[in-house]
Amino acid sequence: MSAYLKETALLNYSHPLILQIVHSRQWDSMSRKEQILGIYNYVRDEIRFGYNRADDIPASEVLQDGYGQCNTKGVLFMALLRAVGVPCRMHGFAIDKKLQKGAMKGWYYQLSPQEIIHSWVEVLYEGNWLKIEGFILDIPYLTKLQQKFEQCTGSFCGYGVATDNFQNPDIYWNENDTYVQKEGIVQDFGIYDSPDAFFTGHPQGLSPFKKIIYSRVVRHLMNRNVDQIRQGS
């Protein structure tokens, strides 16, 4: 189990900001189920859905940003879990970029790679590895998206969602697997002890120039689109 509890450069759970949120929420003194549920709900709803400068940023930076996507929210989720002694690991994938359509538009959608690096977190709970992905979208964002496309009651793909039950996706944790982007997966890269190892072996398919454009321009446009949805625009 030591590999699934280890601190890494990305899972920097001894950082003062990480320790502060753990102690202030009293997660370190709760039962195992309460720990996982409290951390899960915090990452899902209090860390808004949005796009950070890169995937391979430390958990403390995600916490400072106050927003994240599948990979960066996963990093924070893992760091908080390991900070309270909950073993966890990362499962890596690629998703079809059509999952991002709506959040990503126009020229920057056309220039993005067809497949985008994706991940979910697997948490050891009562002897079973649970698959946890449903923390990616905050409830206010998802609710506005459901209202915007209220005629859709089955499968939906776009705006950061890929699910076969759009109006009632598996995003609430009660000792179960949770999903919100699973239906967009096109490749399975397997299980990794840490996000550090996964992102090193599977970086996003962007050239150095496109990485700069993404960090400085594209992600801000995407965050603006997401915020407009969240505000009901």
PDB file of C-alpha atoms in Angstrom:
ATOM      1  CA  MET A   1       0.000   0.000   0.000  1.00  0.00           C
ATOM      2  CA  SER A   2       2.943   2.373   0.421  1.00  0.00           C
ATOM      3  CA  ALA A   3       2.932   3.210  -3.310  1.00  0.00           C
ATOM      4  CA  TYR A   4      -0.701   4.317  -3.050  1.00  0.00           C
ATOM      5  CA  LEU A   5      -0.030   6.610  -0.083  1.00  0.00           C
ATOM      6  CA  LYS A   6       3.268   8.151  -1.216  1.00  0.00           C
ATOM      7  CA  GLU A   7       3.730  11.903  -1.537  1.00  0.00           C
ATOM      8  CA  THR A   8       4.998  13.004  -4.961  1.00  0.00           C
ATOM      9  CA  ALA A   9       5.821  16.275  -6.703  1.00  0.00           C
ATOM     10  CA  LEU A  10       2.205  16.551  -7.916  1.00  0.00           C
ATOM     11  CA  LEU A  11       0.615  14.949  -4.857  1.00  0.00           C
ATOM     12  CA  ASN A  12       2.296  17.430  -2.513  1.00  0.00           C
ATOM     13  CA  TYR A  13      -0.005  16.827   0.431  1.00  0.00           C
ATOM     14  CA  SER A  14       2.414  18.204   3.026  1.00  0.00           C
ATOM     15  CA  HIS A  15       2.014  21.658   1.448  1.00  0.00           C
ATOM     16  CA  PRO A  16       0.554  24.134   3.977  1.00  0.00           C
ATOM     17  CA  LEU A  17      -2.508  24.825   1.816  1.00  0.00           C
ATOM     18  CA  ILE A  18      -3.345  21.130   1.603  1.00  0.00           C
ATOM     19  CA  LEU A  19      -2.850  20.609   5.332  1.00  0.00           C
ATOM     20  CA  GLN A  20      -4.916  23.693   6.115  1.00  0.00           C
ATOM     21  CA  ILE A  21      -7.980  22.495   4.185  1.00  0.00           C
ATOM     22  CA  VAL A  22      -7.661  18.977   5.632  1.00  0.00           C
ATOM     23  CA  HIS A  23      -7.564  20.286   9.205  1.00  0.00           C
ATOM     24  CA  SER A  24     -10.225  22.967   8.714  1.00  0.00           C
ATOM     25  CA  ARG A  25     -12.678  20.410   7.315  1.00  0.00           C
ATOM     26  CA  GLN A  26     -11.632  17.894  10.014  1.00  0.00           C
ATOM     27  CA  TRP A  27     -11.256  15.154   7.415  1.00  0.00           C
ATOM     28  CA  ASP A  28      -8.322  13.728   9.367  1.00  0.00           C
ATOM     29  CA  SER A  29     -10.621  12.815  12.293  1.00  0.00           C
ATOM     30  CA  MET A  30     -13.536  11.285  10.370  1.00  0.00           C
ATOM     31  CA  SER A  31     -14.449   7.703   9.496  1.00  0.00           C
ATOM     32  CA  ARG A  32     -13.153   6.377   6.182  1.00  0.00           C
ATOM     33  CA  LYS A  33     -16.517   6.781   4.443  1.00  0.00           C
ATOM     34  CA  GLU A  34     -16.916  10.341   5.755  1.00  0.00           C
ATOM     35  CA  GLN A  35     -13.391  11.192   4.627  1.00  0.00           C
ATOM     36  CA  ILE A  36     -13.960  10.017   1.064  1.00  0.00           C
ATOM     37  CA  LEU A  37     -17.413  11.584   0.815  1.00  0.00           C
ATOM     38  CA  GLY A  38     -16.305  14.916   2.271  1.00  0.00           C
ATOM     39  CA  ILE A  39     -13.265  15.169   0.013  1.00  0.00           C
ATOM     40  CA  TYR A  40     -15.245  13.998  -3.017  1.00  0.00           C
ATOM     41  CA  ASN A  41     -17.996  16.597  -2.561  1.00  0.00           C
ATOM     42  CA  TYR A  42     -15.429  19.312  -1.912  1.00  0.00           C
ATOM     43  CA  VAL A  43     -13.473  18.592  -5.086  1.00  0.00           C
ATOM     44  CA  ARG A  44     -16.638  18.217  -7.165  1.00  0.00           C
ATOM     45  CA  ASP A  45     -18.422  21.389  -6.086  1.00  0.00           C
ATOM     46  CA  GLU A  46     -16.029  23.773  -4.357  1.00  0.00           C
ATOM     47  CA  ILE A  47     -13.323  23.349  -6.984  1.00  0.00           C
ATOM     48  CA  ARG A  48     -15.201  24.557 -10.044  1.00  0.00           C
ATOM     49  CA  PHE A  49     -14.961  22.911 -13.445  1.00  0.00           C
ATOM     50  CA  GLY A  50     -12.405  24.823 -15.499  1.00  0.00           C
ATOM     51  CA  TYR A  51      -9.121  24.577 -17.347  1.00  0.00           C
ATOM     52  CA  ASN A  52      -5.745  25.099 -15.649  1.00  0.00           C
ATOM     53  CA  ARG A  53      -2.502  25.991 -17.383  1.00  0.00           C
ATOM     54  CA  ALA A  54      -1.480  22.310 -17.723  1.00  0.00           C
ATOM     55  CA  ASP A  55      -2.284  18.797 -16.486  1.00  0.00           C
ATOM     56  CA  ASP A  56       0.948  18.250 -14.577  1.00  0.00           C
ATOM     57  CA  ILE A  57       0.575  20.920 -11.918  1.00  0.00           C
ATOM     58  CA  PRO A  58       0.765  20.135  -8.183  1.00  0.00           C
ATOM     59  CA  ALA A  59      -2.317  19.720  -6.048  1.00  0.00           C
ATOM     60  CA  SER A  60      -1.531  22.914  -4.134  1.00  0.00           C
ATOM     61  CA  GLU A  61      -1.726  24.919  -7.372  1.00  0.00           C
ATOM     62  CA  VAL A  62      -5.083  23.376  -8.280  1.00  0.00           C
ATOM     63  CA  LEU A  63      -6.315  24.327  -4.819  1.00  0.00           C
ATOM     64  CA  GLN A  64      -5.069  27.895  -5.311  1.00  0.00           C
ATOM     65  CA  ASP A  65      -6.697  28.122  -8.737  1.00  0.00           C
ATOM     66  CA  GLY A  66     -10.017  27.009  -7.294  1.00  0.00           C
ATOM     67  CA  TYR A  67     -10.939  25.196 -10.510  1.00  0.00           C
ATOM     68  CA  GLY A  68      -9.844  22.203 -12.539  1.00  0.00           C
ATOM     69  CA  GLN A  69     -10.700  19.541 -15.106  1.00  0.00           C
ATOM     70  CA  CYS A  70     -10.524  15.749 -15.032  1.00  0.00           C
ATOM     71  CA  ASN A  71      -6.757  15.464 -14.645  1.00  0.00           C
ATOM     72  CA  THR A  72      -6.084  18.373 -12.308  1.00  0.00           C
ATOM     73  CA  LYS A  73      -9.111  17.743 -10.114  1.00  0.00           C
ATOM     74  CA  GLY A  74      -7.937  14.148  -9.961  1.00  0.00           C
ATOM     75  CA  VAL A  75      -4.521  15.280  -8.733  1.00  0.00           C
ATOM     76  CA  LEU A  76      -6.108  17.334  -5.956  1.00  0.00           C
ATOM     77  CA  PHE A  77      -8.531  14.542  -5.047  1.00  0.00           C
ATOM     78  CA  MET A  78      -5.658  12.068  -4.738  1.00  0.00           C
ATOM     79  CA  ALA A  79      -3.510  14.444  -2.667  1.00  0.00           C
ATOM     80  CA  LEU A  80      -6.332  15.080  -0.205  1.00  0.00           C
ATOM     81  CA  LEU A  81      -7.092  11.363   0.061  1.00  0.00           C
ATOM     82  CA  ARG A  82      -3.472  10.449   0.685  1.00  0.00           C
ATOM     83  CA  ALA A  83      -3.163  13.252   3.216  1.00  0.00           C
ATOM     84  CA  VAL A  84      -5.686  11.419   5.410  1.00  0.00           C
ATOM     85  CA  GLY A  85      -4.310   7.951   4.663  1.00  0.00           C
ATOM     86  CA  VAL A  86      -6.719   6.745   1.969  1.00  0.00           C
ATOM     87  CA  PRO A  87      -4.906   4.643  -0.674  1.00  0.00           C
ATOM     88  CA  CYS A  88      -5.585   5.729  -4.244  1.00  0.00           C
ATOM     89  CA  ARG A  89      -4.169   5.438  -7.757  1.00  0.00           C
ATOM     90  CA  MET A  90      -4.753   6.901 -11.231  1.00  0.00           C
ATOM     91  CA  HIS A  91      -6.236   5.163 -14.262  1.00  0.00           C
ATOM     92  CA  GLY A  92      -5.277   6.816 -17.521  1.00  0.00           C
ATOM     93  CA  PHE A  93      -7.208   7.078 -20.777  1.00  0.00           C
ATOM     94  CA  ALA A  94      -7.681   9.097 -23.930  1.00  0.00           C
ATOM     95  CA  ILE A  95     -11.064  10.631 -24.764  1.00  0.00           C
ATOM     96  CA  ASP A  96     -12.444  11.882 -28.072  1.00  0.00           C
ATOM     97  CA  LYS A  97     -12.218  15.659 -28.311  1.00  0.00           C
ATOM     98  CA  LYS A  98     -15.916  15.901 -29.210  1.00  0.00           C
ATOM     99  CA  LEU A  99     -16.514  15.609 -25.457  1.00  0.00           C
ATOM    100  CA  GLN A 100     -15.071  19.125 -25.164  1.00  0.00           C
ATOM    101  CA  LYS A 101     -17.125  20.662 -27.970  1.00  0.00           C
ATOM    102  CA  GLY A 102     -19.101  23.593 -26.619  1.00  0.00           C
ATOM    103  CA  ALA A 103     -16.492  24.374 -23.993  1.00  0.00           C
ATOM    104  CA  MET A 104     -14.022  24.417 -26.878  1.00  0.00           C
ATOM    105  CA  LYS A 105     -15.217  26.223 -30.002  1.00  0.00           C
ATOM    106  CA  GLY A 106     -14.199  27.487 -33.431  1.00  0.00           C
ATOM    107  CA  TRP A 107     -10.562  27.615 -34.478  1.00  0.00           C
ATOM    108  CA  TYR A 108      -9.194  26.233 -31.218  1.00  0.00           C
ATOM    109  CA  TYR A 109     -11.502  23.202 -31.411  1.00  0.00           C
ATOM    110  CA  GLN A 110     -10.346  22.542 -34.967  1.00  0.00           C
ATOM    111  CA  LEU A 111      -6.662  22.790 -33.995  1.00  0.00           C
ATOM    112  CA  SER A 112      -6.917  20.558 -30.908  1.00  0.00           C
ATOM    113  CA  PRO A 113      -5.781  16.912 -31.132  1.00  0.00           C
ATOM    114  CA  GLN A 114      -8.472  14.325 -31.879  1.00  0.00           C
ATOM    115  CA  GLU A 115      -7.713  12.488 -28.648  1.00  0.00           C
ATOM    116  CA  ILE A 116      -7.227  14.191 -25.273  1.00  0.00           C
ATOM    117  CA  ILE A 117      -5.538  12.711 -22.211  1.00  0.00           C
ATOM    118  CA  HIS A 118      -8.043  11.807 -19.497  1.00  0.00           C
ATOM    119  CA  SER A 119      -7.984  10.081 -16.133  1.00  0.00           C
ATOM    120  CA  TRP A 120     -10.082   8.962 -13.217  1.00  0.00           C
ATOM    121  CA  VAL A 121      -9.076   8.073  -9.673  1.00  0.00           C
ATOM    122  CA  GLU A 122      -9.392   4.620  -8.146  1.00  0.00           C
ATOM    123  CA  VAL A 123      -9.884   4.564  -4.372  1.00  0.00           C
ATOM    124  CA  LEU A 124      -9.369   1.556  -2.112  1.00  0.00           C
ATOM    125  CA  TYR A 125     -12.461   1.228   0.067  1.00  0.00           C
ATOM    126  CA  GLU A 126     -13.311  -1.825   2.140  1.00  0.00           C
ATOM    127  CA  GLY A 127     -11.098  -4.058   0.021  1.00  0.00           C
ATOM    128  CA  ASN A 128     -12.403  -2.867  -3.374  1.00  0.00           C
ATOM    129  CA  TRP A 129     -10.986  -0.389  -5.875  1.00  0.00           C
ATOM    130  CA  LEU A 130     -13.771   2.083  -6.661  1.00  0.00           C
ATOM    131  CA  LYS A 131     -13.661   4.037  -9.931  1.00  0.00           C
ATOM    132  CA  ILE A 132     -14.213   7.733  -9.216  1.00  0.00           C
ATOM    133  CA  GLU A 133     -14.750  10.180 -12.092  1.00  0.00           C
ATOM    134  CA  GLY A 134     -17.935  12.024 -11.139  1.00  0.00           C
ATOM    135  CA  PHE A 135     -16.141  14.903  -9.376  1.00  0.00           C
ATOM    136  CA  ILE A 136     -15.167  16.654 -12.631  1.00  0.00           C
ATOM    137  CA  LEU A 137     -18.213  18.926 -13.073  1.00  0.00           C
ATOM    138  CA  ASP A 138     -19.504  21.100 -10.257  1.00  0.00           C
ATOM    139  CA  ILE A 139     -23.247  20.793  -9.635  1.00  0.00           C
ATOM    140  CA  PRO A 140     -24.084  24.442 -10.546  1.00  0.00           C
ATOM    141  CA  TYR A 141     -22.411  24.021 -13.951  1.00  0.00           C
ATOM    142  CA  LEU A 142     -23.962  20.628 -14.658  1.00  0.00           C
ATOM    143  CA  THR A 143     -27.421  21.824 -13.563  1.00  0.00           C
ATOM    144  CA  LYS A 144     -27.326  24.794 -15.945  1.00  0.00           C
ATOM    145  CA  LEU A 145     -26.131  22.508 -18.730  1.00  0.00           C
ATOM    146  CA  GLN A 146     -29.004  20.094 -18.063  1.00  0.00           C
ATOM    147  CA  GLN A 147     -31.441  23.004 -18.165  1.00  0.00           C
ATOM    148  CA  LYS A 148     -29.943  24.283 -21.405  1.00  0.00           C
ATOM    149  CA  PHE A 149     -30.451  20.874 -23.017  1.00  0.00           C
ATOM    150  CA  GLU A 150     -33.491  19.757 -21.051  1.00  0.00           C
ATOM    151  CA  GLN A 151     -34.890  17.913 -24.070  1.00  0.00           C
ATOM    152  CA  CYS A 152     -31.988  15.452 -23.837  1.00  0.00           C
ATOM    153  CA  THR A 153     -32.864  12.598 -21.487  1.00  0.00           C
ATOM    154  CA  GLY A 154     -30.472   9.901 -22.734  1.00  0.00           C
ATOM    155  CA  SER A 155     -26.908  10.045 -24.015  1.00  0.00           C
ATOM    156  CA  PHE A 156     -25.082  13.365 -24.187  1.00  0.00           C
ATOM    157  CA  CYS A 157     -21.570  14.244 -25.357  1.00  0.00           C
ATOM    158  CA  GLY A 158     -20.128  17.750 -25.215  1.00  0.00           C
ATOM    159  CA  TYR A 159     -19.371  20.653 -22.850  1.00  0.00           C
ATOM    160  CA  GLY A 160     -17.207  18.348 -20.702  1.00  0.00           C
ATOM    161  CA  VAL A 161     -19.838  15.598 -20.401  1.00  0.00           C
ATOM    162  CA  ALA A 162     -20.020  12.113 -21.912  1.00  0.00           C
ATOM    163  CA  THR A 163     -22.733  10.033 -20.277  1.00  0.00           C
ATOM    164  CA  ASP A 164     -25.581   7.744 -21.294  1.00  0.00           C
ATOM    165  CA  ASN A 165     -27.905   9.306 -18.690  1.00  0.00           C
ATOM    166  CA  PHE A 166     -27.540  13.057 -19.018  1.00  0.00           C
ATOM    167  CA  GLN A 167     -30.316  14.109 -16.646  1.00  0.00           C
ATOM    168  CA  ASN A 168     -29.239  11.693 -13.905  1.00  0.00           C
ATOM    169  CA  PRO A 169     -25.543  10.800 -14.246  1.00  0.00           C
ATOM    170  CA  ASP A 170     -23.686   8.783 -11.588  1.00  0.00           C
ATOM    171  CA  ILE A 171     -22.062  11.737  -9.809  1.00  0.00           C
ATOM    172  CA  TYR A 172     -23.150  11.170  -6.212  1.00  0.00           C
ATOM    173  CA  TRP A 173     -20.838   8.998  -4.131  1.00  0.00           C
ATOM    174  CA  ASN A 174     -22.263   6.464  -1.704  1.00  0.00           C
ATOM    175  CA  GLU A 175     -19.680   3.672  -1.668  1.00  0.00           C
ATOM    176  CA  ASN A 176     -20.058   3.312  -5.454  1.00  0.00           C
ATOM    177  CA  ASP A 177     -18.313   4.077  -8.745  1.00  0.00           C
ATOM    178  CA  THR A 178     -19.073   7.524 -10.185  1.00  0.00           C
ATOM    179  CA  TYR A 179     -18.805   8.700 -13.791  1.00  0.00           C
ATOM    180  CA  VAL A 180     -19.489  11.752 -15.940  1.00  0.00           C
ATOM    181  CA  GLN A 181     -17.087  11.437 -18.907  1.00  0.00           C
ATOM    182  CA  LYS A 182     -16.689   7.658 -19.212  1.00  0.00           C
ATOM    183  CA  GLU A 183     -18.624   7.343 -22.478  1.00  0.00           C
ATOM    184  CA  GLY A 184     -16.037   9.496 -24.264  1.00  0.00           C
ATOM    185  CA  ILE A 185     -13.138   7.088 -23.653  1.00  0.00           C
ATOM    186  CA  VAL A 186     -11.396   5.738 -26.769  1.00  0.00           C
ATOM    187  CA  GLN A 187      -8.130   4.350 -25.309  1.00  0.00           C
ATOM    188  CA  ASP A 188      -7.177   2.712 -21.999  1.00  0.00           C
ATOM    189  CA  PHE A 189      -3.593   3.312 -20.824  1.00  0.00           C
ATOM    190  CA  GLY A 190      -3.877   1.325 -17.613  1.00  0.00           C
ATOM    191  CA  ILE A 191      -3.249   2.003 -13.930  1.00  0.00           C
ATOM    192  CA  TYR A 192      -0.505   4.194 -12.441  1.00  0.00           C
ATOM    193  CA  ASP A 193       0.678   4.629  -8.860  1.00  0.00           C
ATOM    194  CA  SER A 194       0.746   8.406  -9.331  1.00  0.00           C
ATOM    195  CA  PRO A 195      -0.294  11.121 -11.774  1.00  0.00           C
ATOM    196  CA  ASP A 196       3.400  12.015 -12.094  1.00  0.00           C
ATOM    197  CA  ALA A 197       4.066   8.658 -13.760  1.00  0.00           C
ATOM    198  CA  PHE A 198       0.982   8.845 -15.981  1.00  0.00           C
ATOM    199  CA  PHE A 199       1.559  12.365 -17.315  1.00  0.00           C
ATOM    200  CA  THR A 200       5.250  11.645 -17.930  1.00  0.00           C
ATOM    201  CA  GLY A 201       4.362   8.676 -20.113  1.00  0.00           C
ATOM    202  CA  HIS A 202       1.290  10.233 -21.724  1.00  0.00           C
ATOM    203  CA  PRO A 203       1.522  14.003 -22.207  1.00  0.00           C
ATOM    204  CA  GLN A 204      -1.145  15.854 -24.156  1.00  0.00           C
ATOM    205  CA  GLY A 205      -0.525  15.738 -27.918  1.00  0.00           C
ATOM    206  CA  LEU A 206       0.390  19.405 -28.273  1.00  0.00           C
ATOM    207  CA  SER A 207       3.500  20.899 -29.840  1.00  0.00           C
ATOM    208  CA  PRO A 208       5.532  23.340 -27.691  1.00  0.00           C
ATOM    209  CA  PHE A 209       3.956  26.228 -29.614  1.00  0.00           C
ATOM    210  CA  LYS A 210       0.410  24.897 -29.122  1.00  0.00           C
ATOM    211  CA  LYS A 211       1.101  24.406 -25.410  1.00  0.00           C
ATOM    212  CA  ILE A 212       1.915  28.105 -25.119  1.00  0.00           C
ATOM    213  CA  ILE A 213      -1.196  29.101 -27.070  1.00  0.00           C
ATOM    214  CA  TYR A 214      -3.325  26.810 -24.911  1.00  0.00           C
ATOM    215  CA  SER A 215      -1.917  28.148 -21.640  1.00  0.00           C
ATOM    216  CA  ARG A 216      -2.045  31.821 -22.586  1.00  0.00           C
ATOM    217  CA  VAL A 217      -5.137  32.030 -24.801  1.00  0.00           C
ATOM    218  CA  VAL A 218      -7.240  28.911 -25.383  1.00  0.00           C
ATOM    219  CA  ARG A 219      -7.902  27.860 -21.803  1.00  0.00           C
ATOM    220  CA  HIS A 220      -9.111  31.362 -20.932  1.00  0.00           C
ATOM    221  CA  LEU A 221     -11.584  31.223 -23.818  1.00  0.00           C
ATOM    222  CA  MET A 222     -12.744  27.805 -22.609  1.00  0.00           C
ATOM    223  CA  ASN A 223     -13.127  29.042 -19.041  1.00  0.00           C
ATOM    224  CA  ARG A 224     -15.177  31.967 -20.298  1.00  0.00           C
ATOM    225  CA  ASN A 225     -17.488  29.564 -22.156  1.00  0.00           C
ATOM    226  CA  VAL A 226     -17.860  27.391 -19.046  1.00  0.00           C
ATOM    227  CA  ASP A 227     -18.583  30.404 -16.835  1.00  0.00           C
ATOM    228  CA  GLN A 228     -21.264  31.600 -19.249  1.00  0.00           C
ATOM    229  CA  ILE A 229     -22.997  28.228 -18.983  1.00  0.00           C
ATOM    230  CA  ARG A 230     -22.703  28.244 -15.195  1.00  0.00           C
ATOM    231  CA  GLN A 231     -24.297  31.716 -15.101  1.00  0.00           C
ATOM    232  CA  GLY A 232     -27.143  30.582 -17.358  1.00  0.00           C
ATOM    233  CA  SER A 233     -26.064  32.603 -20.382  1.00  0.00           C
TER     234      SER A 233
END
